[in-house]
CSV table of C-alpha atoms in Angstrom, one decimal:
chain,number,residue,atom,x,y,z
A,25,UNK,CA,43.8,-59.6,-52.9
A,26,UNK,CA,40.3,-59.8,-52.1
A,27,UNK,CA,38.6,-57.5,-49.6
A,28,UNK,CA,35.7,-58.5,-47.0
A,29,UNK,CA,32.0,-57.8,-47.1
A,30,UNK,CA,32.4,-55.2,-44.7
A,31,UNK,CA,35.6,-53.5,-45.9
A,32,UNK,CA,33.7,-50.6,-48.1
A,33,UNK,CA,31.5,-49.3,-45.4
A,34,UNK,CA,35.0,-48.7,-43.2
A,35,UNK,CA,36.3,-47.6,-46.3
A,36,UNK,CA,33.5,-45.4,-46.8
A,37,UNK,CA,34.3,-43.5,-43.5
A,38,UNK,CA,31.2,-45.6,-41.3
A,39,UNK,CA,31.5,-48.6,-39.2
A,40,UNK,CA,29.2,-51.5,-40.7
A,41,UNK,CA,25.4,-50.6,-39.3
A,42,UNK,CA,25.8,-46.7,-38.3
A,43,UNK,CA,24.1,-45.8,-41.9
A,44,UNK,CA,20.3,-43.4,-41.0
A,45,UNK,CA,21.9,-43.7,-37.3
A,46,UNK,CA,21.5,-40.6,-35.4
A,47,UNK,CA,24.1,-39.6,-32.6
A,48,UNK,CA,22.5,-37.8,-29.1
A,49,UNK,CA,24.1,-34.9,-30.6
A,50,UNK,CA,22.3,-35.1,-34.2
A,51,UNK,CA,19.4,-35.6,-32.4
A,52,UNK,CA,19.6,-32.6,-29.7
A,53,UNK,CA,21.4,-30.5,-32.5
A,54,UNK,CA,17.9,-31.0,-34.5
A,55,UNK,CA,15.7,-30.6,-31.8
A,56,UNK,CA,17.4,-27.0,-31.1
A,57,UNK,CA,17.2,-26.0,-34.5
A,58,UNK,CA,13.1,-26.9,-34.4
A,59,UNK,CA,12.9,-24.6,-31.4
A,60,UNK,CA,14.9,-22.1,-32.4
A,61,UNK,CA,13.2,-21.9,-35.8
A,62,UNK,CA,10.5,-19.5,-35.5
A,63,UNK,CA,13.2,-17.0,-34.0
A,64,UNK,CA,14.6,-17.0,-37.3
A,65,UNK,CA,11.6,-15.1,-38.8
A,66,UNK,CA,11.6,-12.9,-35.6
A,67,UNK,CA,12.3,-8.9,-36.4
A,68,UNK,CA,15.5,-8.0,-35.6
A,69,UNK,CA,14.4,-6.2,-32.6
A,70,UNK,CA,13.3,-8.8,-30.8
A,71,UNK,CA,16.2,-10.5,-31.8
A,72,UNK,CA,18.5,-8.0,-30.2
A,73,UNK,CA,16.1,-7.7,-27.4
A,74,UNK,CA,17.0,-11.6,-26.5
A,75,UNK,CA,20.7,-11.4,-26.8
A,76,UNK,CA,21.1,-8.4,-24.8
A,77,UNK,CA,18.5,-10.2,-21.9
A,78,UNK,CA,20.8,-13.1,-22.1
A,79,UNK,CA,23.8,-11.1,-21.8
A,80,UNK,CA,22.5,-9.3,-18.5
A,81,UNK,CA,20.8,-12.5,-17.2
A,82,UNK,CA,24.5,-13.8,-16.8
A,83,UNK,CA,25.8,-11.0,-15.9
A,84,UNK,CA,23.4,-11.0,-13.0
A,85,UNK,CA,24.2,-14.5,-12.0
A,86,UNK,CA,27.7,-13.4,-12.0
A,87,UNK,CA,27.1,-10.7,-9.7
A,88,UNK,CA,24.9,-12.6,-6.8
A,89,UNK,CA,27.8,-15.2,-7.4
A,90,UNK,CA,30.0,-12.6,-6.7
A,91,UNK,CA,28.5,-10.5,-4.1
A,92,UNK,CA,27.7,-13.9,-1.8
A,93,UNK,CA,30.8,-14.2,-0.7
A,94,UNK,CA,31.3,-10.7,-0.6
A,95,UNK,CA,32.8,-8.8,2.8
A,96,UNK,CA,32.1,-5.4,4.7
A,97,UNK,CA,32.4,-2.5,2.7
A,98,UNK,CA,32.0,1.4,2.6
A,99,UNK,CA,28.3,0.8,1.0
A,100,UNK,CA,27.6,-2.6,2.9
A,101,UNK,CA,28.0,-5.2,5.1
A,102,UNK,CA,29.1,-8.6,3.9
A,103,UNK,CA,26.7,-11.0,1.6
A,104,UNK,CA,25.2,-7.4,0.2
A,105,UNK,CA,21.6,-7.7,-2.0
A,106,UNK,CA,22.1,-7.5,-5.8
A,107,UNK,CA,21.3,-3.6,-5.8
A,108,UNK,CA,23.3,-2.8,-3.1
A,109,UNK,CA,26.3,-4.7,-4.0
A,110,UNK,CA,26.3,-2.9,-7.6
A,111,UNK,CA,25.3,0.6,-6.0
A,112,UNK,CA,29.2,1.2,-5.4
A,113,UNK,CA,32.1,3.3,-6.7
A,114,UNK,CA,31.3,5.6,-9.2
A,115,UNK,CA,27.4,4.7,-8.7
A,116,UNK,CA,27.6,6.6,-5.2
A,117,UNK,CA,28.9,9.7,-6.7
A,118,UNK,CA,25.5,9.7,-9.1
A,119,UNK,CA,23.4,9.2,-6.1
A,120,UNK,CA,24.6,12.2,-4.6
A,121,UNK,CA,24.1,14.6,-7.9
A,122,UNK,CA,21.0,12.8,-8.0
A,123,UNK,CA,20.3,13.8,-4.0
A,124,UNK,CA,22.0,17.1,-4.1
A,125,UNK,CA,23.4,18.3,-7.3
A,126,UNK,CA,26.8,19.9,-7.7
A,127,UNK,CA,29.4,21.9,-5.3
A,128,UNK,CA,29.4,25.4,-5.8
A,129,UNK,CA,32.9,25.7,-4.9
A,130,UNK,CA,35.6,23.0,-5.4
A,131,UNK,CA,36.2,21.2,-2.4
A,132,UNK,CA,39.8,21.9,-1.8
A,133,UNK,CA,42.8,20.9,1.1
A,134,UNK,CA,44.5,23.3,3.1
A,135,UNK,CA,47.2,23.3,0.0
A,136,UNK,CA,44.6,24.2,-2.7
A,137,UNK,CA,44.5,20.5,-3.9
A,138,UNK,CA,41.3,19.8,-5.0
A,139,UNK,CA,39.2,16.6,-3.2
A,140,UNK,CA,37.7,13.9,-5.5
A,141,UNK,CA,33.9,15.7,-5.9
A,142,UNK,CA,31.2,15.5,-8.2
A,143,UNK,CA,31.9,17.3,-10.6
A,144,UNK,CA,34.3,15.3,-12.4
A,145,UNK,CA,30.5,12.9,-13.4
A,146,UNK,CA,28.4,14.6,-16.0
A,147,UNK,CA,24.9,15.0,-15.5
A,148,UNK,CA,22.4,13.9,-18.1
A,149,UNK,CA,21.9,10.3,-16.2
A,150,UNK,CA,21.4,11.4,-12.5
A,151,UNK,CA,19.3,14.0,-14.0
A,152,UNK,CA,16.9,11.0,-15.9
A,153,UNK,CA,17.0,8.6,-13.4
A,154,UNK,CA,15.8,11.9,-10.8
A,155,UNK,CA,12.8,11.8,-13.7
A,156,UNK,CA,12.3,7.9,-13.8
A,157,UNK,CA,12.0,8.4,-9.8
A,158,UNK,CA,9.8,11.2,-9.7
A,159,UNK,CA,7.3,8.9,-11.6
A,160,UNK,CA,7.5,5.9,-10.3
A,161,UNK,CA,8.8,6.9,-6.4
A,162,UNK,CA,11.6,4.4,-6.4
A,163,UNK,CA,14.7,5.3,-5.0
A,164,UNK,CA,18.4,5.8,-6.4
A,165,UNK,CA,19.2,2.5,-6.4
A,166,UNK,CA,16.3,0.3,-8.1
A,167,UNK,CA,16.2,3.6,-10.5
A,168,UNK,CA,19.6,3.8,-11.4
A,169,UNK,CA,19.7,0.0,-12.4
A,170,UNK,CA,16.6,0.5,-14.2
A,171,UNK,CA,17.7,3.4,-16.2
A,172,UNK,CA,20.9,1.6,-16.9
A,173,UNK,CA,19.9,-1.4,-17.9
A,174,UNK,CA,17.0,0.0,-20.3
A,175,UNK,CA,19.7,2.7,-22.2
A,176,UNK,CA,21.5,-0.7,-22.1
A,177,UNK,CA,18.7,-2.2,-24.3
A,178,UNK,CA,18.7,1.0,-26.3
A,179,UNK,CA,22.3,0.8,-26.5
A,180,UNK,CA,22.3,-2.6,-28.4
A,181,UNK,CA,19.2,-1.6,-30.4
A,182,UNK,CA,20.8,1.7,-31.8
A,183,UNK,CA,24.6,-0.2,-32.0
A,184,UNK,CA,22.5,-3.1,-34.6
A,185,UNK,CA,21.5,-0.1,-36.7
A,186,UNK,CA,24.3,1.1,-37.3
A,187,UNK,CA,26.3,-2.5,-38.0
A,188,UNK,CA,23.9,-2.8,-40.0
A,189,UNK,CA,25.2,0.1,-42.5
A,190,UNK,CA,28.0,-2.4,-43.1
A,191,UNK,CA,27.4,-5.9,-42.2
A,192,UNK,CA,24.6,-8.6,-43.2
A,193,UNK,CA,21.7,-9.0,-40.8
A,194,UNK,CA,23.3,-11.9,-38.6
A,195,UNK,CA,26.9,-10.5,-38.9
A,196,UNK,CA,25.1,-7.6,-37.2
A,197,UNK,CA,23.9,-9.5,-34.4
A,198,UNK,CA,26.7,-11.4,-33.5
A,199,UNK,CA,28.2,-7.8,-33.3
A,200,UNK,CA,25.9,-7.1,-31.1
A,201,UNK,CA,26.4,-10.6,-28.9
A,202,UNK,CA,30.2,-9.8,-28.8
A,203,UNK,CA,29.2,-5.7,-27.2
A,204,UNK,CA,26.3,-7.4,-25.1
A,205,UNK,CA,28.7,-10.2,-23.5
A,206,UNK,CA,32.0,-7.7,-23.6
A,207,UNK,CA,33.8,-8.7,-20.1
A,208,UNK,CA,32.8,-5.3,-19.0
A,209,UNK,CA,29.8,-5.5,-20.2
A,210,UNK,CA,28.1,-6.2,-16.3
A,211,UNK,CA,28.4,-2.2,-16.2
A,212,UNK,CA,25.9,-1.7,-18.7
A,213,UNK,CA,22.8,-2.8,-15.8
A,214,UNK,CA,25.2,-0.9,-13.1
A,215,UNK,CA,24.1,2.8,-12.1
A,216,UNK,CA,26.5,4.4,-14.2
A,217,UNK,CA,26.4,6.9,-17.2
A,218,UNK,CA,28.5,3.7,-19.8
A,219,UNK,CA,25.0,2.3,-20.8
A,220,UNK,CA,23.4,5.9,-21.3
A,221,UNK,CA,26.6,7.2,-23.7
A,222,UNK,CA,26.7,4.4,-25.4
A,223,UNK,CA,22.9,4.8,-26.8
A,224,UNK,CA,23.8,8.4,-27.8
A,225,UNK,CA,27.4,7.6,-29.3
A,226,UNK,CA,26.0,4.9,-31.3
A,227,UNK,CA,23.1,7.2,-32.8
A,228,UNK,CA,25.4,9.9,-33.6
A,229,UNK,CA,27.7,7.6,-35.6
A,230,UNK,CA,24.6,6.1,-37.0
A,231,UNK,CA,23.2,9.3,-38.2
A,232,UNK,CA,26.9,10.8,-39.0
A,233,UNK,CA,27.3,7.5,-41.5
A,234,UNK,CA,24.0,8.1,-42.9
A,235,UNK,CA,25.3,11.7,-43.5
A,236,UNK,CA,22.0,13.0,-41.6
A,237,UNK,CA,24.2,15.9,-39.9
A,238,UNK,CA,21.3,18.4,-38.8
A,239,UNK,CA,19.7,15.6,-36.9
A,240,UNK,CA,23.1,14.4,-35.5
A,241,UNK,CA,23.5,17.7,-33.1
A,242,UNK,CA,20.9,17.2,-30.4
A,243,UNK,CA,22.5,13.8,-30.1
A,244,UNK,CA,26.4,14.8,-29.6
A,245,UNK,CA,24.7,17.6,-26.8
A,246,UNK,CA,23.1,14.8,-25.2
A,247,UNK,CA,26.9,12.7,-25.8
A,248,UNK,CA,28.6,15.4,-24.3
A,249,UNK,CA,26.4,15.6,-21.1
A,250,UNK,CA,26.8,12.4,-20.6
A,251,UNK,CA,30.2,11.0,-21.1
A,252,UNK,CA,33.9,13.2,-21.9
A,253,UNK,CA,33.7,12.1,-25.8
A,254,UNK,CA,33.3,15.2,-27.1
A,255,UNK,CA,37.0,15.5,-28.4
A,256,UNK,CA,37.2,12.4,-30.6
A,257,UNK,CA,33.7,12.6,-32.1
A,258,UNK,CA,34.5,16.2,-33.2
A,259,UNK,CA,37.6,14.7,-35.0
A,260,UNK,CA,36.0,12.1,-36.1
A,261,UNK,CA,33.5,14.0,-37.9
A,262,UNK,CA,35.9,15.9,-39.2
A,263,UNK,CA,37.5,13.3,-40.7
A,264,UNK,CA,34.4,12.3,-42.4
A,265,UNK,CA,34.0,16.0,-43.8
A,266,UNK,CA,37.6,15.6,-45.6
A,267,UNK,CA,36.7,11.9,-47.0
A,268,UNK,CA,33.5,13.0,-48.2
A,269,UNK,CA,35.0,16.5,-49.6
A,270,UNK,CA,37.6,14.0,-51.4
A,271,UNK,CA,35.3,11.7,-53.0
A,272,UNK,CA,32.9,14.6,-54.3
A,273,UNK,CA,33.5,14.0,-57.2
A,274,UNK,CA,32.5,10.3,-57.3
A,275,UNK,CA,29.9,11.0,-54.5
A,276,UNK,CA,27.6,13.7,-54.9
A,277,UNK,CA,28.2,17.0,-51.7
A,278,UNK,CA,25.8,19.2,-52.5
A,279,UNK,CA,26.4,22.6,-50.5
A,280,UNK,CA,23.7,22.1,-48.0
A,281,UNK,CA,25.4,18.8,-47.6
A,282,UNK,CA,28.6,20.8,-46.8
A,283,UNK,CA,27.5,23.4,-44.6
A,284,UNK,CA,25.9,20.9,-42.3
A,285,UNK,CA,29.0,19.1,-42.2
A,286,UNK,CA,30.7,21.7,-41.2
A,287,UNK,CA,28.6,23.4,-38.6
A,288,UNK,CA,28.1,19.7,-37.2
A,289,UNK,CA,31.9,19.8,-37.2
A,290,UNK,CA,32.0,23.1,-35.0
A,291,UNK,CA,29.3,21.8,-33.0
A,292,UNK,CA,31.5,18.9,-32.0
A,293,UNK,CA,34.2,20.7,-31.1
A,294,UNK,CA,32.1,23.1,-29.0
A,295,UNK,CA,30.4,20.7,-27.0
A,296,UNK,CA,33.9,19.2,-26.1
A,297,UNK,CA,34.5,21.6,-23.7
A,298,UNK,CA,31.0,22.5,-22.5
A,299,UNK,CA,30.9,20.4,-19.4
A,300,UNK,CA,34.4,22.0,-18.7
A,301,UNK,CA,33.1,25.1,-19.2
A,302,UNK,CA,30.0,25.0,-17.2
A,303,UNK,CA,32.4,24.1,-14.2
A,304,UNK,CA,33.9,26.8,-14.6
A,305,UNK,CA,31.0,29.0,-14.5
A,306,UNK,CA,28.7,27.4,-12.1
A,307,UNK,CA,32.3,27.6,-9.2
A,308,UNK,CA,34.0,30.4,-11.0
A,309,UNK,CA,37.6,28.7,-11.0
A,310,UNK,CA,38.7,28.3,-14.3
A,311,UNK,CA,40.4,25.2,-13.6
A,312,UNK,CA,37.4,23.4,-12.1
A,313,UNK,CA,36.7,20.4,-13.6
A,314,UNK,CA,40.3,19.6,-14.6
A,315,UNK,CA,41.6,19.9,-11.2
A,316,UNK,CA,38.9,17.5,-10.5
A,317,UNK,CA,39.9,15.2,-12.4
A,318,UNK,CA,43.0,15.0,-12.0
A,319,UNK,CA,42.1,14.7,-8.2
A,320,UNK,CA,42.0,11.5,-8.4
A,321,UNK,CA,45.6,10.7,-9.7
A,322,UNK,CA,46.8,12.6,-6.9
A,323,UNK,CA,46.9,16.4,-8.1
A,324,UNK,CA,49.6,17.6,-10.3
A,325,UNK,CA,47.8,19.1,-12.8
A,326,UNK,CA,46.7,17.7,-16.3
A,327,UNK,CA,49.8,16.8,-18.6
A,328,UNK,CA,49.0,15.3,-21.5
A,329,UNK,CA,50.4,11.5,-22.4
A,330,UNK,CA,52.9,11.8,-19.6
A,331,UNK,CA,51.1,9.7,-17.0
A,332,UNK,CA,51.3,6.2,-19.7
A,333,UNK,CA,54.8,6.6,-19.6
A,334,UNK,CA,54.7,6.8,-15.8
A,335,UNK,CA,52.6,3.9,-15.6
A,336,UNK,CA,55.2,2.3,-18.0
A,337,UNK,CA,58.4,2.9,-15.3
A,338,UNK,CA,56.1,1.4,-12.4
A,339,UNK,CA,55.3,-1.8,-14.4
A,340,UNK,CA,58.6,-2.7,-15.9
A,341,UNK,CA,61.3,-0.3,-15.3
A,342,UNK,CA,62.7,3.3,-16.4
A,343,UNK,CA,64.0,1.4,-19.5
A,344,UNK,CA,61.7,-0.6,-21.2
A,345,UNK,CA,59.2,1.5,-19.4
A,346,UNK,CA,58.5,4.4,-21.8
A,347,UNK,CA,58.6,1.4,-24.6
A,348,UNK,CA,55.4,0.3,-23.6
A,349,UNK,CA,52.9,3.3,-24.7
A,350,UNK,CA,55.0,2.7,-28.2
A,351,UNK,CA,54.1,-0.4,-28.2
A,352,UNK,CA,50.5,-0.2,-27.5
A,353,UNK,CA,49.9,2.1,-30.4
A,354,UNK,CA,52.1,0.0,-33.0
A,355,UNK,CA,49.9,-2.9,-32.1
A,356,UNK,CA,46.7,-0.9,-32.3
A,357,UNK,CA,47.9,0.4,-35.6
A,358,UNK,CA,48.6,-2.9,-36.8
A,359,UNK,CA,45.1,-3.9,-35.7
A,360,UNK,CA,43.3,-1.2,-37.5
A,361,UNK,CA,44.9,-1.7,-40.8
A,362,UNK,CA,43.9,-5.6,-40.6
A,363,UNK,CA,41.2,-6.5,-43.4
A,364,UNK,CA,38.4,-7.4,-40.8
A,365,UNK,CA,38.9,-3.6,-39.4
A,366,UNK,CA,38.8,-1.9,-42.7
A,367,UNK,CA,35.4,-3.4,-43.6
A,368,UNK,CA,34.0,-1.9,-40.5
A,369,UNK,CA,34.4,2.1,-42.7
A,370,UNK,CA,36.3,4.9,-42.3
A,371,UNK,CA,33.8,6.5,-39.5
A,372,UNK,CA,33.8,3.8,-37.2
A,373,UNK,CA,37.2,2.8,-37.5
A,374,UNK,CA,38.6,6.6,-37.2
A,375,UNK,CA,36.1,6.5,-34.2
A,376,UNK,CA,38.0,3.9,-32.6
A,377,UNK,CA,41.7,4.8,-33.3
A,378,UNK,CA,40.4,8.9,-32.5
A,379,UNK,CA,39.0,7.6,-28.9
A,380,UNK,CA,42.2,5.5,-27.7
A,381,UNK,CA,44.0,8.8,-28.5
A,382,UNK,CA,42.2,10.3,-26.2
A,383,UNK,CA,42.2,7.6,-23.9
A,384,UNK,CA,46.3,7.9,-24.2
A,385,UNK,CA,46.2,11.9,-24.3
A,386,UNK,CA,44.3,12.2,-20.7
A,387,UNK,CA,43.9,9.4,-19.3
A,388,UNK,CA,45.4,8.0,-16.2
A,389,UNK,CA,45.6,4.4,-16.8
A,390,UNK,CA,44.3,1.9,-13.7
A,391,UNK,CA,42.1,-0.3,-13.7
A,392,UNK,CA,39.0,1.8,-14.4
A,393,UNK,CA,39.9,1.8,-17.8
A,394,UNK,CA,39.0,-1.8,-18.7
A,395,UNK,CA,35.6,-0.2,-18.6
A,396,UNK,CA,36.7,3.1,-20.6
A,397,UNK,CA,37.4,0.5,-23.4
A,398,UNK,CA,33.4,-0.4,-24.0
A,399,UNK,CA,33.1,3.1,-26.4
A,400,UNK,CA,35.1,0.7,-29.1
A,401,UNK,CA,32.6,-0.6,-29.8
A,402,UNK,CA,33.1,-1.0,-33.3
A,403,UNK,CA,35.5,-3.6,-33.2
A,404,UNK,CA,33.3,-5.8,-31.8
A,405,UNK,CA,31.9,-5.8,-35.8
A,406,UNK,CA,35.5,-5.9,-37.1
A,407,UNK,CA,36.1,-9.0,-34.7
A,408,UNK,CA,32.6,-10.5,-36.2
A,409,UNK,CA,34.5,-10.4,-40.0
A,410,UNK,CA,37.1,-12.3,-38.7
A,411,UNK,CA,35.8,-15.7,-39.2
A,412,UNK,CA,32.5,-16.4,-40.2
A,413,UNK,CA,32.7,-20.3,-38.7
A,414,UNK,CA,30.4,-20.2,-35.5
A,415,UNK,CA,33.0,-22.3,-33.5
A,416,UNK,CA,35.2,-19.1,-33.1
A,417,UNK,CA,31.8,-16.8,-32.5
A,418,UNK,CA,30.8,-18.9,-29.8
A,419,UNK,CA,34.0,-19.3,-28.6
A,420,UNK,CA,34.6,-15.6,-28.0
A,421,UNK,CA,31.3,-15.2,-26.3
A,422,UNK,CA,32.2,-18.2,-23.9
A,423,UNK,CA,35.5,-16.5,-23.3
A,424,UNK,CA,34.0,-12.7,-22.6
A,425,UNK,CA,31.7,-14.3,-20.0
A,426,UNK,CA,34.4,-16.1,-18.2
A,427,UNK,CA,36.6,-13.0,-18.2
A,428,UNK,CA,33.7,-11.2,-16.9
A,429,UNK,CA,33.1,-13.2,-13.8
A,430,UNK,CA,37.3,-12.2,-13.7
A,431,UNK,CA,36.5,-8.3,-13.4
A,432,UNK,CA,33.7,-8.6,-11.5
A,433,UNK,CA,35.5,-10.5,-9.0
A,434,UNK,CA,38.7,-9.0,-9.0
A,435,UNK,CA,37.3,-5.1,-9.2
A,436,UNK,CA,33.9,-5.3,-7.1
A,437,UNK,CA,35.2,-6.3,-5.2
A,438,UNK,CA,36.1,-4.8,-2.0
A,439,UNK,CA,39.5,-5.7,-0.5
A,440,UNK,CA,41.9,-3.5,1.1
A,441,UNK,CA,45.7,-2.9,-0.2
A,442,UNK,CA,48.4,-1.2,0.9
A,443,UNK,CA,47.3,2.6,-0.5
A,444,UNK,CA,44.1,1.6,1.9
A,445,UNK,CA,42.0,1.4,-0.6
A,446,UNK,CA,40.5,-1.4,-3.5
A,447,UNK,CA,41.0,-1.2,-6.8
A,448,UNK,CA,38.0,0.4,-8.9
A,449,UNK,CA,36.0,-0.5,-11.6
C-alpha cells in the first residue's frame, strides 16, 4: 500500500512545514540563555551573591504582601512598614540586650517561676549590630536587618565553600539556591541571631572537613555565642576524630593532627555550656539560663525528650501519641542512609542527624521550630544529588517560595487565640 507525500514528515515526528521553525518558547528559551551567558564565566561569588539577592528580594515581596494586610499588634498598628513589621517576636528581645544588656537577677513570680527574660538569647548579634550602630547612628531596627541580612550573604558565601568539598561547582550552587529560598529562609534578613550562626556553623564545618582544627576554635566560640549548638558540634567533631583515627592507616594522622583534634574536641564540649555558665555567674543562680528557657513552656523544669511525647498525646491521643517521636526518627534514619545523603560525608551528615537529637533531647516542639530546622543545612546538598534534571531543581525552589509566603502568613502574623496569644516564629 502506498503512502502519501506527506506521510514521512508525520512519521518523522513533525507536521509537514514545521522543519528550521522556531516555537516562542525556542525563541525566548535562546534569548535567556544569550543573556544569561556571560554569568556563566562569572566567579562563583558573584554567583552566590545573585541567588541569595534573589532569594531575599522575594522574600521581601512576601513580607510587604504580608504585612499590608496586616492588623494591630504589640510592636504596631495595622498596615506596619517593612522594618517594623519584621522588628517582632524574638527581634524585640535583641533590641532590648542591645538597649540594656542582661538582668542581673532572674526575673521571677511570686512562686519562684522564672518570667520569659533575656537571657535565654545569646549575645554575639546584639552586641555587632550595637557596633554597626555606633558607626553608622542607625537605630535597632534598620541595624538589625542590616546585620542580618549581610551574615545572610556571608552565610551563603561560607555554606558554597564548604558544598563545594563535595559537590561540582553548579551542584554547589543549586545547594545554595535550595538554603537561600528554604521556606524559613525570610528569617535570614529578620533581626535575629539564625543568619549570624549560620555564617559561623558553616565555617567551622568547613574548616573541621578541611581538618584545619587550630583555626576551627575561634569560630565554634563565636558559634556558641551566638546560637545553643555547642552540644552537637562537639559530637560531631568527635565523630570525625574516631573516623579519621580509623582510617589512619589509609589516611595519614600525624600527632599534631591528633592533638588538635582532640583539644578542638574538648573545646567543643566546653563551649557547650559556656553561655549556661556565664548565666550562672553574671545572676549567681545555678539554674539561670535553664529556668529560662524552660520559661517559656510554662516552667517545670528541663526534662530531656519528655515534652515530644507530650506534644505527641496533644496531637493524636495517649495511644498513638508516644508513636510519633518513633516515627520521626525512623523516617529521619531512613533519610540519612538514602544515597543522595551519604554523598554529602560523614561530617555533614553526622552534623545533621547530631543536631535533630538535640532538637529532640531539649526542645519544646511549636511552631518556632520550623525555623530551628534552617542549621540542616546540609541536606539542602543531599536534596541537590537527588536528581540532576533541572525540572525537579526548579520545582523545589518554586515550592519553598510558596511555602514561605505560608509561614510568613500564618506565623507573622499577629492573631489572637485562645492561650491569648499568636503563634511564633
Amino acid at each position: 500500500m502506498s503512502r502519501g507525500p506527506g506521510a514521512g514528515a508525520f512519521v518523522a515526528g513533525r507536521a509537514p512545514g514545521a522543519r528550521q521553525k522556531q516555537t516562542i518558547n525556542d525563541r525566548l528559551y535562546l534569548l535567556l540563555r544569550r543573556l544569561l551567558a556571560p554569568l556563566r564565566r562569572a566567579p562563583w561569588w558573584l554567583k552566590v551573591t545573585l541567588v541569595y539577592a534573589a532569594a531575599r528580594l522575594v522574600s521581601y515581596g512576601i513580607f510587604l504582601g504580608s504585612a499590608w494586610h496586616a492588623d494591630d499588634s504589640p510592636w504596631g498598628g495595622r498596615q506596619p512598614g517593612y522594618l517594623t513589621f519584621i522588628n517582632r517576636w524574638d527581634a524585640g528581645w535583641y533590641e532590648r540586650i542591645f538597649n540594656n544588656g542582661y538582668p542581673q537577677a532572674i526575673p521571677r513570680d511570686p512562686d519562684g517561676a522564672a518570667y520569659a527574660n533575656e537571657w535565654a538569647f545569646y549575645p554575639a548579634f546584639p552586641l555587632l549590630v550595637r557596633g554597626l550602630a555606633a558607626i553608622t547612628g542607625w537605630g535597632w531596627p534598620a541595624a538589625g536587618a542590616m546585620m542580618a541580612t549581610v551574615a545572610g550573604l556571608a552565610a551563603m558565601l561560607m555554606i558554597y565553600l564548604l558544598f563545594r568539598n563535595f559537590a561540582a561547582p553548579a551542584n554547589a550552587l543549586w545547594g545554595v539556591a535550595f538554603c537561600a529560598f528554604f521556606p524559613v529562609s525570610a528569617i535570614l534578613q529578620v533581626p535575629y541571631a539564625e543568619s549570624l550562626g549560620l555564617f559561623f556553623l558553616a565555617a567551622a564545618l568547613h574548616l573541621l572537613v578541611r581538618g584545619k582544627y587550630w583555626a576551627a576554635m575561634p569560630v565554634v566560640f563565636l558559634l556558641c555565642v551566638s546560637r545553643p549548638a555547642g552540644v552537637p558540634f562537639a559530637a560531631v567533631v568527635a565523630l570525625h576524630l574516631a573516623l579519621r583515627w580509623r582510617r589512619r592507616h589509609q589516611e595519614p594522622f600525624p600527632a599534631r593532627d591528633v592533638i588538635a583534634a582532640v583539644v578542638l574536641t574538648a573545646f567543643s564540649a566546653v563551649m557547650a555550656f559556656a553561655w549556661m555558665l556565664t548565666a550562672w555567674w553574671v545572676t549567681g543562680e545555678r539554674n539561670a539560663y535553664t529556668d529560662t528557657e524552660t520559661a517559656w513552656r510554662g516552667g517545670g523544669g528541663l526534662v530531656l525528650f519528655k515534652p515530644w511525647f507530650e506534644a505527641g498525646v496533644d496531637l493524636v491521643g495517649p495511644l498513638w501519641g508516644p508513636v510519633l517521636p518513633v516515627l520521626l526518627v525512623v523516617i529521619a534514619a531512613l533519610c540519612f542512609n538514602a544515597r543522595a545523603a551519604r554523598r554529602i560525608g560523614p561530617e555533614l551528615l553526622g552534623w545533621s542527624g547530631m543536631y535533630l537529637l538535640y532538637l529532640l533531647a531539649v526542645l519544646h516542639p511549636q511552631s518556632s521550630t520550623f525555623r530551628m530546622l534552617l542549621p540542616m543545612f546540609p541536606l539542602a546538598l543531599a536534596a541537590v544529588f537527588l536528581s540532576p534534571a533541572r525540572a525537579y531543581r526548579w520545582c523545589v525552589l518554586a515550592m519553598f517560595t510558596l511555602l514561605q509566603i505560608v509561614w510568613v502568613e500564618w506565623l507573622w502574623q499577629w492573631v489572637a487565640i485562645t492561650t491569648g496569644q499568636t503563634w511564633p516564629p
